[in-house]
Coordinates of C-alpha atoms in Angstrom, one line a residue:
X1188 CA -43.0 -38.7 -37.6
X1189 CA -45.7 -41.4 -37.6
X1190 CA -45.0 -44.1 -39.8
X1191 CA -48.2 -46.2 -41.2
X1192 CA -48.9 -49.1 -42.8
X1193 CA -49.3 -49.3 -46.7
X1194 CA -52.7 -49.9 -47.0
X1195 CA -53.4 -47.1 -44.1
X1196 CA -51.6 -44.9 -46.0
X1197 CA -53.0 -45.6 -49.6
X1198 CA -56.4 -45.1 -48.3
X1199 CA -55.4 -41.5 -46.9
X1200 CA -53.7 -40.5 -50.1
X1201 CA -56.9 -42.0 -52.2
X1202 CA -59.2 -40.1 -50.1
X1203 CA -57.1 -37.0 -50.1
X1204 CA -56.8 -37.2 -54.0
X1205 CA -60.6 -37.6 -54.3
X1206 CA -61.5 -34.6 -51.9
X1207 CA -58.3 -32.6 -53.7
X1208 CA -56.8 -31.7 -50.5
X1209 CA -53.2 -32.3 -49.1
X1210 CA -53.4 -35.9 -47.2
X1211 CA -52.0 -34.1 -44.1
X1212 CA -54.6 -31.9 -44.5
X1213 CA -57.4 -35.0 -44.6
X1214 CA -55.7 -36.6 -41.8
X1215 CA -55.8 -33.9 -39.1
X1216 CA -59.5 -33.2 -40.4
X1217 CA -60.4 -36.9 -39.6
X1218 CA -58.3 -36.6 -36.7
X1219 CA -60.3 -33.6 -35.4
X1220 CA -63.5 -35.2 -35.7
X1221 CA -62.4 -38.6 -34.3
X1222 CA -61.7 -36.4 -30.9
X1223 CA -64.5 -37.9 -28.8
X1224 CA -64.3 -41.3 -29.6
X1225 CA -60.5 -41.3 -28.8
X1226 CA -61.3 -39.9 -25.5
X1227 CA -63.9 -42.3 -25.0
X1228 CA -61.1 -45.0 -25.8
X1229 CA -58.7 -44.0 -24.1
X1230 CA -60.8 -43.8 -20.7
X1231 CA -62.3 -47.3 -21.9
X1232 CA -57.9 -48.9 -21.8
X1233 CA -57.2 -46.5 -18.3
X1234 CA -59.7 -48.7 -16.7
X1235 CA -59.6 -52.1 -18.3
X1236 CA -55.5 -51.7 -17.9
X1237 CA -56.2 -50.6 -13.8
X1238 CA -58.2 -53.9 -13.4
X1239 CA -61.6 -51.9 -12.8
X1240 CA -63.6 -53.8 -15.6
X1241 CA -67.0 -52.5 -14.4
X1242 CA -65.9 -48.8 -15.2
X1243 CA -64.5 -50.3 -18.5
X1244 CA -67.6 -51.6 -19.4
X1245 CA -69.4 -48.4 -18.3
X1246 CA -67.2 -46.3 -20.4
X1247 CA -67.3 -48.8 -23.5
X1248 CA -71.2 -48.8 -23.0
X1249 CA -71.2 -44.5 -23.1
X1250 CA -69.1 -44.7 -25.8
X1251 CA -70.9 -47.4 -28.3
X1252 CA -74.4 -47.7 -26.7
X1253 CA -75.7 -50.8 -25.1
X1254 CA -75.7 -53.2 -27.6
X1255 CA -72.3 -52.9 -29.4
X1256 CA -70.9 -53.1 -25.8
X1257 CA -72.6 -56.2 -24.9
X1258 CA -71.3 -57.7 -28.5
X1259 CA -67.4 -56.1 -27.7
X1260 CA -67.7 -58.1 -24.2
X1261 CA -69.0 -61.2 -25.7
X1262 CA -65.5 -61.0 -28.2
X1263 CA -63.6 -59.4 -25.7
X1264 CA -63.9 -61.2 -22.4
X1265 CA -60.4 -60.6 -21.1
X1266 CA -61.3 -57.2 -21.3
X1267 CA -64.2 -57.7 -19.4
X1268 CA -63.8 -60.8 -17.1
X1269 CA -66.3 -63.0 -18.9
X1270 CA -66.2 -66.1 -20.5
X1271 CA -67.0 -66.8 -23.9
X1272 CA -69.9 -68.7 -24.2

């Protein structure tokens, strides 16, 4: 069982109820097209949780292109080992 938040959960069951399909339905669909980025994620928290920051920045950069990765380690700099400026 997965238990969600309200507000998680009224968005699936709007969403559902505008496509008219069954929210578990919706959910696994999103799910299935979410499968790369998840990936991507979870290979971005393996190495930021191992200490190897360079390879989490790598994978974060692959993952959300150059710039958005730069902006995520300018608001994330524990992840990273910067300082804010």
């Amino acid at each position: 069982a997965l238990t969600l938040p309200d507000h998680v959960r009224d968005a699936i069951y709007d969403l559902a109820d505008a496509m008219g399909k069954p929210a578990s339905k919706v959910v696994a669909e999103l799910l299935e097209e979410m499968v790369p980025q998840l990936e991507g994620l979870a290979k971005v928290a393996r190495a930021a949780r191992s200490g190897n920051k360079p390879a989490a920045k790598r994978a974060l950069m692959h993952l959300l292109g150059d710039g958005m990765a730069e902006l995520m380690a300018q608001q994330q700099p524990e992840l990273f080992g910067k300082k804010r400026k």
